[in-house]
mmCIF file of C-alpha atoms in Angstrom:
data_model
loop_
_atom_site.group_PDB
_atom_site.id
_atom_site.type_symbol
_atom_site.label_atom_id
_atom_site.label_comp_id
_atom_site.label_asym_id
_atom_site.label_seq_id
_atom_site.Cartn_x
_atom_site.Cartn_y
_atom_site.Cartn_z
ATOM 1 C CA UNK A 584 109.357 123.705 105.643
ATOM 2 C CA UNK A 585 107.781 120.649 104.922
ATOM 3 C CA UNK A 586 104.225 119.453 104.953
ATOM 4 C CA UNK A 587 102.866 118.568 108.561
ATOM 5 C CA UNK A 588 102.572 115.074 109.821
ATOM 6 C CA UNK A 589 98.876 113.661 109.955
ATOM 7 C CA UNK A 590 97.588 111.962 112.890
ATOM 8 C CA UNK A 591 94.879 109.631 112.733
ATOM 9 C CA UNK A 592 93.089 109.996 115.491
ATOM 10 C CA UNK A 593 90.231 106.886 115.771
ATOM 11 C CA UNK A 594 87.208 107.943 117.741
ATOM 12 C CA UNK A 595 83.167 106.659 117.385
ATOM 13 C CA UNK A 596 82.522 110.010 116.369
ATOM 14 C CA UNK A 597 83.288 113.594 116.885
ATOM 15 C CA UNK A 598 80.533 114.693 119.694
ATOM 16 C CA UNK A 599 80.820 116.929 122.961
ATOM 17 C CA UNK A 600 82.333 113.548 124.704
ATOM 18 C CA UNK A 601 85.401 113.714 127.432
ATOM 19 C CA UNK A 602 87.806 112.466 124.997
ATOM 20 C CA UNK A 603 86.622 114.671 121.965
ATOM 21 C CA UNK A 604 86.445 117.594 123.891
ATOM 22 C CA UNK A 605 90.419 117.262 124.356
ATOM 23 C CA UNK A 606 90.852 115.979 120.911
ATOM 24 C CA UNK A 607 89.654 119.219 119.937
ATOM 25 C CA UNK A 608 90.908 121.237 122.621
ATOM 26 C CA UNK A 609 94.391 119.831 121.897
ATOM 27 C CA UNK A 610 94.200 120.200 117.748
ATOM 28 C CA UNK A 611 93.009 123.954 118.415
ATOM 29 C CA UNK A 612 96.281 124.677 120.343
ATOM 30 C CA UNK A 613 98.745 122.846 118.149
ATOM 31 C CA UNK A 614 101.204 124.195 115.523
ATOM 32 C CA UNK A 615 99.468 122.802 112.599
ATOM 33 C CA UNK A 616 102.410 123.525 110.854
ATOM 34 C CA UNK A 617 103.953 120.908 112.582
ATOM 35 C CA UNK A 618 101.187 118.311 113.199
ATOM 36 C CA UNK A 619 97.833 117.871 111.682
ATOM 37 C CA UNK A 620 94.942 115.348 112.677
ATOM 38 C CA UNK A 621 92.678 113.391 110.606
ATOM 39 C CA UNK A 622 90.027 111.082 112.025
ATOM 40 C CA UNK A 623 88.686 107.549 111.504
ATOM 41 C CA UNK A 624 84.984 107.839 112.495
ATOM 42 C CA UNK A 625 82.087 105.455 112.330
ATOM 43 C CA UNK A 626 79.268 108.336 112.607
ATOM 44 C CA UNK A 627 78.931 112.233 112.047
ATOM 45 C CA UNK A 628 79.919 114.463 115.007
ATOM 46 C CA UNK A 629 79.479 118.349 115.560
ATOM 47 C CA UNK A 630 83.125 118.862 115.503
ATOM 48 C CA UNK A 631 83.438 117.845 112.075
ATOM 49 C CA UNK A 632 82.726 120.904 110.219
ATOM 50 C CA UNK A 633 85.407 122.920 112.225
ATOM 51 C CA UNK A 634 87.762 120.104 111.998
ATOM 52 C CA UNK A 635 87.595 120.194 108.248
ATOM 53 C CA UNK A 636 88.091 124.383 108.780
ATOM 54 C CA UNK A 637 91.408 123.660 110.259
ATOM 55 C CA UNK A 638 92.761 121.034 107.596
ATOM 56 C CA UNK A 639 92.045 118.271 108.990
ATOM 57 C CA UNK A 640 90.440 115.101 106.896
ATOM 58 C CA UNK A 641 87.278 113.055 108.020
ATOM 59 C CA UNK A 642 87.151 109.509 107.095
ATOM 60 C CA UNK A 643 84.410 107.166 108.055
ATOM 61 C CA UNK A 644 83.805 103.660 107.613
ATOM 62 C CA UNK A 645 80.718 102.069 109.645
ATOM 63 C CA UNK A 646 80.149 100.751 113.114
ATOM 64 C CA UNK A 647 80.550 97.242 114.650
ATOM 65 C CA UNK A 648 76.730 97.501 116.036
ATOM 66 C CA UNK A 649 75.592 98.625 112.084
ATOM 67 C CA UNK A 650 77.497 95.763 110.272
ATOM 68 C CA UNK A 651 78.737 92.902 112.495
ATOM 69 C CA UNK A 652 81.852 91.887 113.655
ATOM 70 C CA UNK A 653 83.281 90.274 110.490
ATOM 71 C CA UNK A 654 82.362 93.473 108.507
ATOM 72 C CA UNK A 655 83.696 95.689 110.892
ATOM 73 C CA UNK A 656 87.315 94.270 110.856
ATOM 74 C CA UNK A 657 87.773 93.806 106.880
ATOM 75 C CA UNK A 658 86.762 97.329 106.916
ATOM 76 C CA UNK A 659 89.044 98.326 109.179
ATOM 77 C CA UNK A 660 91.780 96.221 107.963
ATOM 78 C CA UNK A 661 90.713 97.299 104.304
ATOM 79 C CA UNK A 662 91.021 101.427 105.236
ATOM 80 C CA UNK A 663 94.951 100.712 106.830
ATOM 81 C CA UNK A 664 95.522 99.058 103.433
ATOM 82 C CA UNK A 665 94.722 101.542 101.638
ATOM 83 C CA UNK A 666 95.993 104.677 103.746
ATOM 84 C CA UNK A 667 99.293 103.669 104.414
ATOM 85 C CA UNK A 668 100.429 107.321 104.823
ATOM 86 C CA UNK A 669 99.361 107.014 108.422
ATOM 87 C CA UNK A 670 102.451 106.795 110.214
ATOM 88 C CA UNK A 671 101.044 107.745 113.980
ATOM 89 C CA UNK A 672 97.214 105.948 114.657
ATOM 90 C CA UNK A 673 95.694 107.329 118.176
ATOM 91 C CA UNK A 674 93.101 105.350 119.005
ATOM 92 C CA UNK A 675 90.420 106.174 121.719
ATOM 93 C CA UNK A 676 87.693 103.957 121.761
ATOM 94 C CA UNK A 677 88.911 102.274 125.472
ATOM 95 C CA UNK A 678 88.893 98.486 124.882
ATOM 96 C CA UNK A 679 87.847 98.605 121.292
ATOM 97 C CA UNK A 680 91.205 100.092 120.281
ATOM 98 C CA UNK A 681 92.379 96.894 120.725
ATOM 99 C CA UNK A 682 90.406 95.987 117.471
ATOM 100 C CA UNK A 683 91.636 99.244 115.710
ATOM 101 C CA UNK A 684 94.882 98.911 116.756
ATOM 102 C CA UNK A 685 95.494 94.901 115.589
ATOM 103 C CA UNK A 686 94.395 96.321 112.383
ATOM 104 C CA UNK A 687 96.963 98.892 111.897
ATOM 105 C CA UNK A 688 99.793 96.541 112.850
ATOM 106 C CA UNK A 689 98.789 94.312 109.971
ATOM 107 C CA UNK A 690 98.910 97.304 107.578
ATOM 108 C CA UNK A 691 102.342 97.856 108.885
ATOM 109 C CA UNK A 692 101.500 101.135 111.038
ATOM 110 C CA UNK A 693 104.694 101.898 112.693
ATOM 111 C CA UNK A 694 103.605 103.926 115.857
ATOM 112 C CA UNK A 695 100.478 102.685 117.316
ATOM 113 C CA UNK A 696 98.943 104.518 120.211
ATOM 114 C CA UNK A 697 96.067 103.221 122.883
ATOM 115 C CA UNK A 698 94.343 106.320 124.666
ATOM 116 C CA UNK A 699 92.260 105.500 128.002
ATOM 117 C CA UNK A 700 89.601 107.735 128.994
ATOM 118 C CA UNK A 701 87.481 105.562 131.004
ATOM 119 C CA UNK A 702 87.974 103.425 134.002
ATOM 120 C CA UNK A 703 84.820 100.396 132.761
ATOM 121 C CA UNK A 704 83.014 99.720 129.921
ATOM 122 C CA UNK A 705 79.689 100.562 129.376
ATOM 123 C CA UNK A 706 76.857 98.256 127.941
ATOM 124 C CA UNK A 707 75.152 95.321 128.792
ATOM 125 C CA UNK A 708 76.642 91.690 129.253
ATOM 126 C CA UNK A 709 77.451 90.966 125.427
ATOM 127 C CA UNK A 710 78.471 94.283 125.039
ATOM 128 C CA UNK A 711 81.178 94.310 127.883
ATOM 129 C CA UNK A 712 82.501 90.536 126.709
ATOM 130 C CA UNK A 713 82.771 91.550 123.596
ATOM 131 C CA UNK A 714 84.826 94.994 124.647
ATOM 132 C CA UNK A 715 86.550 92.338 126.940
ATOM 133 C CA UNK A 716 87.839 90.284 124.114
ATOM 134 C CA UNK A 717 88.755 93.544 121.503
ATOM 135 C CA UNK A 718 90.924 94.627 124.914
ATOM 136 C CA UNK A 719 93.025 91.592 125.016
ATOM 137 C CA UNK A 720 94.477 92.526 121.777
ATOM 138 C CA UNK A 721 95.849 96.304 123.361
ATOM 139 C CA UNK A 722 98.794 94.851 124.838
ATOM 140 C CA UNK A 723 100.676 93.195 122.089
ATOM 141 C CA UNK A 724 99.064 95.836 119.505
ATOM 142 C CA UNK A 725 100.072 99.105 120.993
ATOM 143 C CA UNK A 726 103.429 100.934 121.084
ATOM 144 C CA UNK A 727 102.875 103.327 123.428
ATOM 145 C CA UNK A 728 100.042 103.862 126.047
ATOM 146 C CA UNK A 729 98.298 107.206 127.142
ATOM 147 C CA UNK A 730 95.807 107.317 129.636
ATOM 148 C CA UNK A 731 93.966 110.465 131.615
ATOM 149 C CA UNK A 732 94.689 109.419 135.068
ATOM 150 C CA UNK A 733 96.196 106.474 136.665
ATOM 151 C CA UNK A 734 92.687 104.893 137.255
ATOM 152 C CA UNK A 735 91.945 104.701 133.535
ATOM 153 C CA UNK A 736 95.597 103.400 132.724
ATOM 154 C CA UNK A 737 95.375 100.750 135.557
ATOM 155 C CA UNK A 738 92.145 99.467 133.624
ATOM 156 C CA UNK A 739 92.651 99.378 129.767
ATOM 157 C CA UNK A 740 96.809 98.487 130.628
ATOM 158 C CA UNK A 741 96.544 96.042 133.248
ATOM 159 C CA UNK A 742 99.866 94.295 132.902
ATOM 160 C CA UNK A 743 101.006 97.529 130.835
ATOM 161 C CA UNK A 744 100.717 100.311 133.298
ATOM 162 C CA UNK A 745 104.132 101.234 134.546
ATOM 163 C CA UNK A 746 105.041 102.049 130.507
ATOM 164 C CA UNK A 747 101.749 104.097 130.707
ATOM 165 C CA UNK A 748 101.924 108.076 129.905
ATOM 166 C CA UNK A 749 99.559 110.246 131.966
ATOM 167 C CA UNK A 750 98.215 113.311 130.105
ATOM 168 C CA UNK A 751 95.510 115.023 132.200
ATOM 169 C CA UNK A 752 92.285 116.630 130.299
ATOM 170 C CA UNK A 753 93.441 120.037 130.104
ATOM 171 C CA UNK A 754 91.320 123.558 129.307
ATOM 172 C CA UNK A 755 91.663 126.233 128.127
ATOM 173 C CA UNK A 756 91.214 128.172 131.355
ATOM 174 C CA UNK A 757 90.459 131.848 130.255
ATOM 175 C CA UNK A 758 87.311 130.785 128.605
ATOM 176 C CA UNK A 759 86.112 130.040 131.966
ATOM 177 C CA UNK A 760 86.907 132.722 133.989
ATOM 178 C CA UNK A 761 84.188 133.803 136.322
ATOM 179 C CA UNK A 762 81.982 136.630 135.164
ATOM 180 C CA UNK A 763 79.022 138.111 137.046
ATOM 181 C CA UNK A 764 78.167 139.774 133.705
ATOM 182 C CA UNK A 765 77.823 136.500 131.920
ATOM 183 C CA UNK A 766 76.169 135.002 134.884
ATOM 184 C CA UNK A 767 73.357 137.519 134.685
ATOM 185 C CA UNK A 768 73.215 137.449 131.398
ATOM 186 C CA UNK A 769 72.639 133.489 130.800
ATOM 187 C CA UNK A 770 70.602 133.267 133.723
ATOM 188 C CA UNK A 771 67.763 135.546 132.476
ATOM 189 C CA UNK A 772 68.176 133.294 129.061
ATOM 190 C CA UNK A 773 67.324 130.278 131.463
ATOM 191 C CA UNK A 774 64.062 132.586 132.987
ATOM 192 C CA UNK A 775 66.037 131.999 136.355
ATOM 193 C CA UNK A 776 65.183 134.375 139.388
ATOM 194 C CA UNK A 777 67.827 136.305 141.530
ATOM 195 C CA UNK A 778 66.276 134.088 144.282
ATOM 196 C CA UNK A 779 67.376 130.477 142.491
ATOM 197 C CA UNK A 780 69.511 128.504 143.457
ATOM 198 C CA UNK A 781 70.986 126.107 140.609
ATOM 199 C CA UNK A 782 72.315 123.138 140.302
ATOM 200 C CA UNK A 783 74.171 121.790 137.197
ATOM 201 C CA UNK A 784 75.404 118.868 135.420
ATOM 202 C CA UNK A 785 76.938 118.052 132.097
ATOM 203 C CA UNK A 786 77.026 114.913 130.939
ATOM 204 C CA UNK A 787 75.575 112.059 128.427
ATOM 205 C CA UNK A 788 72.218 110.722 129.699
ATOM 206 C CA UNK A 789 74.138 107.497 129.714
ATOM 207 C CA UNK A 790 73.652 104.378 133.090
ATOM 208 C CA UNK A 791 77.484 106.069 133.811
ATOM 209 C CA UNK A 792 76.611 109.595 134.431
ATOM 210 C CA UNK A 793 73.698 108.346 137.532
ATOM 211 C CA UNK A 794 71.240 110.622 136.386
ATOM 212 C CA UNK A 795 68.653 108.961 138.024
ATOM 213 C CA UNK A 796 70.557 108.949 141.402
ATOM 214 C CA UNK A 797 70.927 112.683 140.789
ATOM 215 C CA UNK A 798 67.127 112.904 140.104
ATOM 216 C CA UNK A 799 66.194 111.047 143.480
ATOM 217 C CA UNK A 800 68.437 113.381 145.181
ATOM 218 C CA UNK A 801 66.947 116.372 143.636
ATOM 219 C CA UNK A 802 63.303 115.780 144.235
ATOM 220 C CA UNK A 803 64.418 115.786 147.772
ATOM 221 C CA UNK A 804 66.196 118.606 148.586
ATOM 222 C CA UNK A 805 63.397 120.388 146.445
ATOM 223 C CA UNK A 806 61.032 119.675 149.320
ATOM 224 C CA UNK A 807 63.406 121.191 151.552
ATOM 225 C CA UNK A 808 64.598 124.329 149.572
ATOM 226 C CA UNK A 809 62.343 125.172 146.966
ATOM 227 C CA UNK A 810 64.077 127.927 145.654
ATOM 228 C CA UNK A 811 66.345 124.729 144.282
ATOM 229 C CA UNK A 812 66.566 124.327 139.807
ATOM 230 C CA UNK A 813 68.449 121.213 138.516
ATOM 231 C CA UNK A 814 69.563 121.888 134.856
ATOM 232 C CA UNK A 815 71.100 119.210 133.011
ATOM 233 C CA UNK A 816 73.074 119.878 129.773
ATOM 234 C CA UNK A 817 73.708 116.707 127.474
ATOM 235 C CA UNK A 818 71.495 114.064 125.057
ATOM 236 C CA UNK A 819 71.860 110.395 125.025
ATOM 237 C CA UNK A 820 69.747 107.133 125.163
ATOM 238 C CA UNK A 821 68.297 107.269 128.651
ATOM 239 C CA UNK A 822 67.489 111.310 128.460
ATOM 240 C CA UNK A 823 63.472 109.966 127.627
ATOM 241 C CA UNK A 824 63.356 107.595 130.654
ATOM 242 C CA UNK A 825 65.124 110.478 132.834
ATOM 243 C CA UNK A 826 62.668 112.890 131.693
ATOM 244 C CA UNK A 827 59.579 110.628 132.730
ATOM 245 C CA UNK A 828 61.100 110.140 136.084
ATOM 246 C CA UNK A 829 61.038 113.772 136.758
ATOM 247 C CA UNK A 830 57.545 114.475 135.674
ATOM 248 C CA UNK A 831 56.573 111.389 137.930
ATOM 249 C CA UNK A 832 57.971 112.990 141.180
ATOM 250 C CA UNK A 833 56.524 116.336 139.816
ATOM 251 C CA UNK A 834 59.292 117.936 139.475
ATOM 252 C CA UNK A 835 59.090 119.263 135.834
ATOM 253 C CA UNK A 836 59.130 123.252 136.874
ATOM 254 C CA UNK A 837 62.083 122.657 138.593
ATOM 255 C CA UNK A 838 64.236 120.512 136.228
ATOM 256 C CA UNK A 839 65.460 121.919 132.808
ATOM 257 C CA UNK A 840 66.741 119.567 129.661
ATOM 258 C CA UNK A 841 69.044 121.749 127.804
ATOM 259 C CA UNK A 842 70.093 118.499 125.193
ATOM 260 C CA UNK A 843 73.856 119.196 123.915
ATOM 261 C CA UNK A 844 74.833 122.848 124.114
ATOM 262 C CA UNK A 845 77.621 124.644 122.417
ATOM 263 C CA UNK A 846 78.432 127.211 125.277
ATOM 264 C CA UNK A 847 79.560 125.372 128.367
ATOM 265 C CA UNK A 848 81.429 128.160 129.137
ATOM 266 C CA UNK A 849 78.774 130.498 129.966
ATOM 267 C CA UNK A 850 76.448 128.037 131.043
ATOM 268 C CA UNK A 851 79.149 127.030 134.007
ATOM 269 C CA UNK A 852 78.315 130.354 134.782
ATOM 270 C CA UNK A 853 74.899 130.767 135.744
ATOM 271 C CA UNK A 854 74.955 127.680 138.015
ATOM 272 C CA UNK A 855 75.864 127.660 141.824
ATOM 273 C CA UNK A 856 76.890 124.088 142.133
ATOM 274 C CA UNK A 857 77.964 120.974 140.238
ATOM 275 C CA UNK A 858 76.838 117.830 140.949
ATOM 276 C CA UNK A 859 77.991 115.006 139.730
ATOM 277 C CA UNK A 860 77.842 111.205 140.735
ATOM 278 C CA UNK A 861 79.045 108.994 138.131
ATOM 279 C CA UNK A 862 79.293 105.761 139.214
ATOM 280 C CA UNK A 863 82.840 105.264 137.060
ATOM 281 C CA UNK A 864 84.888 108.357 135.512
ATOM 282 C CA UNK A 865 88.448 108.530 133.764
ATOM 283 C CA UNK A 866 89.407 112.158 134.343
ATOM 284 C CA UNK A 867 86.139 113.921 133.221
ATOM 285 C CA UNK A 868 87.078 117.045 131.036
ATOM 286 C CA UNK A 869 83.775 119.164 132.341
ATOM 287 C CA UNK A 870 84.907 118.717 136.246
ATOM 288 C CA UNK A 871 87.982 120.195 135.306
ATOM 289 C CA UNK A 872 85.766 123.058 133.499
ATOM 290 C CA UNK A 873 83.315 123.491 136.733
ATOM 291 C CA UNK A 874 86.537 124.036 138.999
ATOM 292 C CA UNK A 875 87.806 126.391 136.200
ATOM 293 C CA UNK A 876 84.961 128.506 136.530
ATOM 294 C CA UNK A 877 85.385 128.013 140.604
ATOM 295 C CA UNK A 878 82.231 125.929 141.269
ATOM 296 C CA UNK A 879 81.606 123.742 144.232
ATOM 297 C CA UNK A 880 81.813 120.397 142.687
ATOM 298 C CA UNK A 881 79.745 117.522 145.077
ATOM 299 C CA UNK A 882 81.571 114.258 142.860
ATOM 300 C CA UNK A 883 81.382 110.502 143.499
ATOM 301 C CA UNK A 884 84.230 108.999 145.276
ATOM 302 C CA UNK A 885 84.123 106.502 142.170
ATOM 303 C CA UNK A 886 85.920 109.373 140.177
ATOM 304 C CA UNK A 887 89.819 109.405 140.926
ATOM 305 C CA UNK A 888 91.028 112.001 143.228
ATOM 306 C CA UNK A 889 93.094 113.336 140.365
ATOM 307 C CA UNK A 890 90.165 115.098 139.340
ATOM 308 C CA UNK A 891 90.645 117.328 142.461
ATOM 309 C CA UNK A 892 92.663 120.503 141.157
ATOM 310 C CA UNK A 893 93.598 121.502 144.746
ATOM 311 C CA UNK A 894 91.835 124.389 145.031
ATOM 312 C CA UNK A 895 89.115 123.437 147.724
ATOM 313 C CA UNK A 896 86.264 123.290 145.228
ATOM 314 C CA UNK A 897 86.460 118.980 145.179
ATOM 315 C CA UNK A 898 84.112 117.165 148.058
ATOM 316 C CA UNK A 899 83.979 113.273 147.270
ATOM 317 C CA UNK A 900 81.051 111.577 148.690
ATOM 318 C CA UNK A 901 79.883 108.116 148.610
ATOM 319 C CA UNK A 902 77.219 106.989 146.635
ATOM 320 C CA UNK A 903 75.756 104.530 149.329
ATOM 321 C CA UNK A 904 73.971 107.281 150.908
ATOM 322 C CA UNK A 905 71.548 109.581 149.611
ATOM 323 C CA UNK A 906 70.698 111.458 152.567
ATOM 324 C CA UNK A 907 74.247 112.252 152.852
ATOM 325 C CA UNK A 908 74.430 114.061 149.145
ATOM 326 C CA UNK A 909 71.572 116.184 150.784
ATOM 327 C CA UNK A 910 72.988 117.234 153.493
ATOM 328 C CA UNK A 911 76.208 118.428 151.951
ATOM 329 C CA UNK A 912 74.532 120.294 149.388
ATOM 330 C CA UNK A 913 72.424 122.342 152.232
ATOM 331 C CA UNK A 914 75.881 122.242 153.795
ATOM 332 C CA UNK A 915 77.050 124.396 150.443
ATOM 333 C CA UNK A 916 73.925 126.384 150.081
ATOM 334 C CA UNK A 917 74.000 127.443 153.584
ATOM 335 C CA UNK A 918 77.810 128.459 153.737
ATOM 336 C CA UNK A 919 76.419 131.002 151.056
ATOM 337 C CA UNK A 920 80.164 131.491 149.925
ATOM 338 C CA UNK A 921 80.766 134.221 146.995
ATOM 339 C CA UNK A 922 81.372 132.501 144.099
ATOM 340 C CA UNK A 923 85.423 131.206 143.741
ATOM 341 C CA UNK A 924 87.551 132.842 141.366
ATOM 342 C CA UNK A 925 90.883 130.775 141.447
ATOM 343 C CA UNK A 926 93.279 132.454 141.377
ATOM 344 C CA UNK A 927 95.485 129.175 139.863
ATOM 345 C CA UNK A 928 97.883 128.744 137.225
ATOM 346 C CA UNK A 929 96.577 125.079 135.577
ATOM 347 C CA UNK A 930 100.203 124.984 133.688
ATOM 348 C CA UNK A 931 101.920 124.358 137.228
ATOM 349 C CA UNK A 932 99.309 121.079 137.683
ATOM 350 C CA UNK A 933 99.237 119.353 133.840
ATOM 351 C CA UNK A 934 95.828 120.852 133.252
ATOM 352 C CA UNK A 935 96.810 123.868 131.020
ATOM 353 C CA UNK A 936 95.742 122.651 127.073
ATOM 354 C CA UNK A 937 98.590 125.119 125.624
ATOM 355 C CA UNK A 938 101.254 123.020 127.996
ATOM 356 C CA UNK A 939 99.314 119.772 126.866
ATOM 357 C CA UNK A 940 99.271 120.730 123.389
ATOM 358 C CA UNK A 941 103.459 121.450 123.111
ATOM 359 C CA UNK A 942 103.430 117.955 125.068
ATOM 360 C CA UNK A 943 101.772 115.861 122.970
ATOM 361 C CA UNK A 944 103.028 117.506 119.665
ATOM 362 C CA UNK A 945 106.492 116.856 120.600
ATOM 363 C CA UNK A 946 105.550 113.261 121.157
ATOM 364 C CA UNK A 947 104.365 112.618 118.014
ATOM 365 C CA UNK A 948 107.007 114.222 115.797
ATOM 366 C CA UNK A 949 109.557 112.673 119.112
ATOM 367 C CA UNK A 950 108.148 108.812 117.806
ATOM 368 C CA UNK A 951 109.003 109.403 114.468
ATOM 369 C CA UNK A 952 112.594 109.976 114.868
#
């Protein structure tokens, strides 16, 4: 047998984001016989040391926000030119791609894939118009389109979208699998009492994720129950600003910063609720975890309903009214439920990774025919 065929996969960097999460998810289930991946990145990430452990090859050339716009496109046009063994680039920087992917056509990449994960940019004005213009160039750049729901292909593939593939953000669902062993375990790590009740989010402290929404929210209910912990696991720019909030309403006993954490898994376990109210969300990988390991999830109705795996855990709620967030979380807390164990199968719903992995490996070495 011959040697694999290497995917370049083109991502910012290689952290514990939605879209590297299934990156690697997908690469650990894949024959790598068959297909390997290699990435273009502009920073380090903490999947690159186990990415090089399963063959894969890390390139990096810098970012558009380190070197300018005219720097940033002769090196990317300059790393095409010289890698021209790259027969399949998978870009997934949203609207950048568009960039990434006018580059590769010039270096005469045959199969040229745009990957949407999001459903709006993030940034401030110049920011977004400059994401506006690199988008513009998806369209006529691409070959084929991917996107995580039909929300995130309707926004990157505007006049695109009926040629648009939908792969959902699958799991690896036996990692999650409820434990009350586990639970007890991780939530004398946390110094949490029997008595607490815990809510949890995962996420970048990033304007997207509403942190400070979930904060006012919070500081409420902890008036009303204050048995109540908020843990948040994630870093990001605004963590420092979120963190002075909280100390501000007092609330530092009750609030634990975890920064980035490697064990998602068993920290899903030692909460009692998710919370999350994004204000914009392609298919977020760690809702699909929460349900996994059969949480309540109390999401924004800004995140697609394909999120919902159909197994009663999903309740959308607006984000117009805070008081209503409250009361459906002492709706939860009351109800006093055991905790879910669903008793699903994710391949019959496109959320099993092994499924998504035979998927999207056929795809690439389909393309090349």
């Amino acid at each position: 047998m011959g040697d694999p065929i290497r995917i370049l996969q083109v991502v910012v960097n290689m952290n514990r984001g939605g879209a590297e999460t299934l990156l690697m998810n997908l690469y650990r289930n894949m024959d790598r016989s068959k297909v390997q991946f290699d990435f273009l990145t502009n920073k380090p990430g903490v999947f690159d040391a186990e990415i090089e452990e399963m063959g894969g090859r890390i390139h990096r050339i810098p970012y558009v926000s380190d070197i300018g716009h005219t720097k940033y496109m002769q090196a990317l046009e300059q790393f095409f030119e010289t890698h021209p063994q790259y027969q399949i680039v998978h870009a997934h920087m949203d609207k950048m791609s568009g960039f990434v992917l006018r580059a590769a056509k010039k270096a005469g990449a045959p199969v040229r894939i745009a990957h949407s994960h999001n459903t709006s940019s993030e940034g401030g004005v110049a920011a977004r118009a400059y994401k506006w213009v690199a988008g513009t160039f998806i369209s006529s750049c691409a070959t084929h389109f991917v996107a995580c729901s039909n929300k995130a292909a309707k926004w990157l593939f505007a006049n695109k979208v009926n040629k648009a593939m939908i792969l959902k953000n699958g799991i690896e669902s036996e990692k999650f699998a409820f434990s009350p062993e586990v639970r007890e375990q991780v939530r004398q790590e946390l110094g949490l009492s029997s008595e607490s009740y815990v809510l949890g989010h995962v996420g970048r402290f990033a304007h997207q994720k509403n942190h400070s929404f979930l904060i006012d929210i919070f500081a409420q209910l902890h008036q009303e129950k204050p048995n109540a912990v908020l843990i948040l696991a994630g870093d990001g720019p605004l963590r420092a600003e979120i963190e002075k909030k909280v100390e501000a309403l007092h609330i530092q006993d009750k609030v634990k910063f975890l920064g980035v954490r490697s064990d998602i898994t068993r920290l899903l376990q030692a909460f009692d609720m998710f919370v999350f109210p994004s204000l914009h969300e392609g298919l977020p990988v760690t809702l699909i975890e929460a349900q996994g390991a059969g949480l309540p999830c109390l999401i924004s109705d800004e995140i697609t309903q394909e999120v919902d795996m159909g197994i009663q855990l999903v309740e959308r709620i607006s984000l117009e009214n805070k008081s209503v967030w409250i009361e459906r979380i002492n709706s939860v807390i009351a109800r006093n439920l055991p905790r879910h164990i669903p008793s699903f199968s994710l391949s019959n719903n496109g959320y099993d990774i092994k499924n998504s992995a035979s998927w999207t490996e056929g795809f690439y070495l389909g393309v090349l025919r």
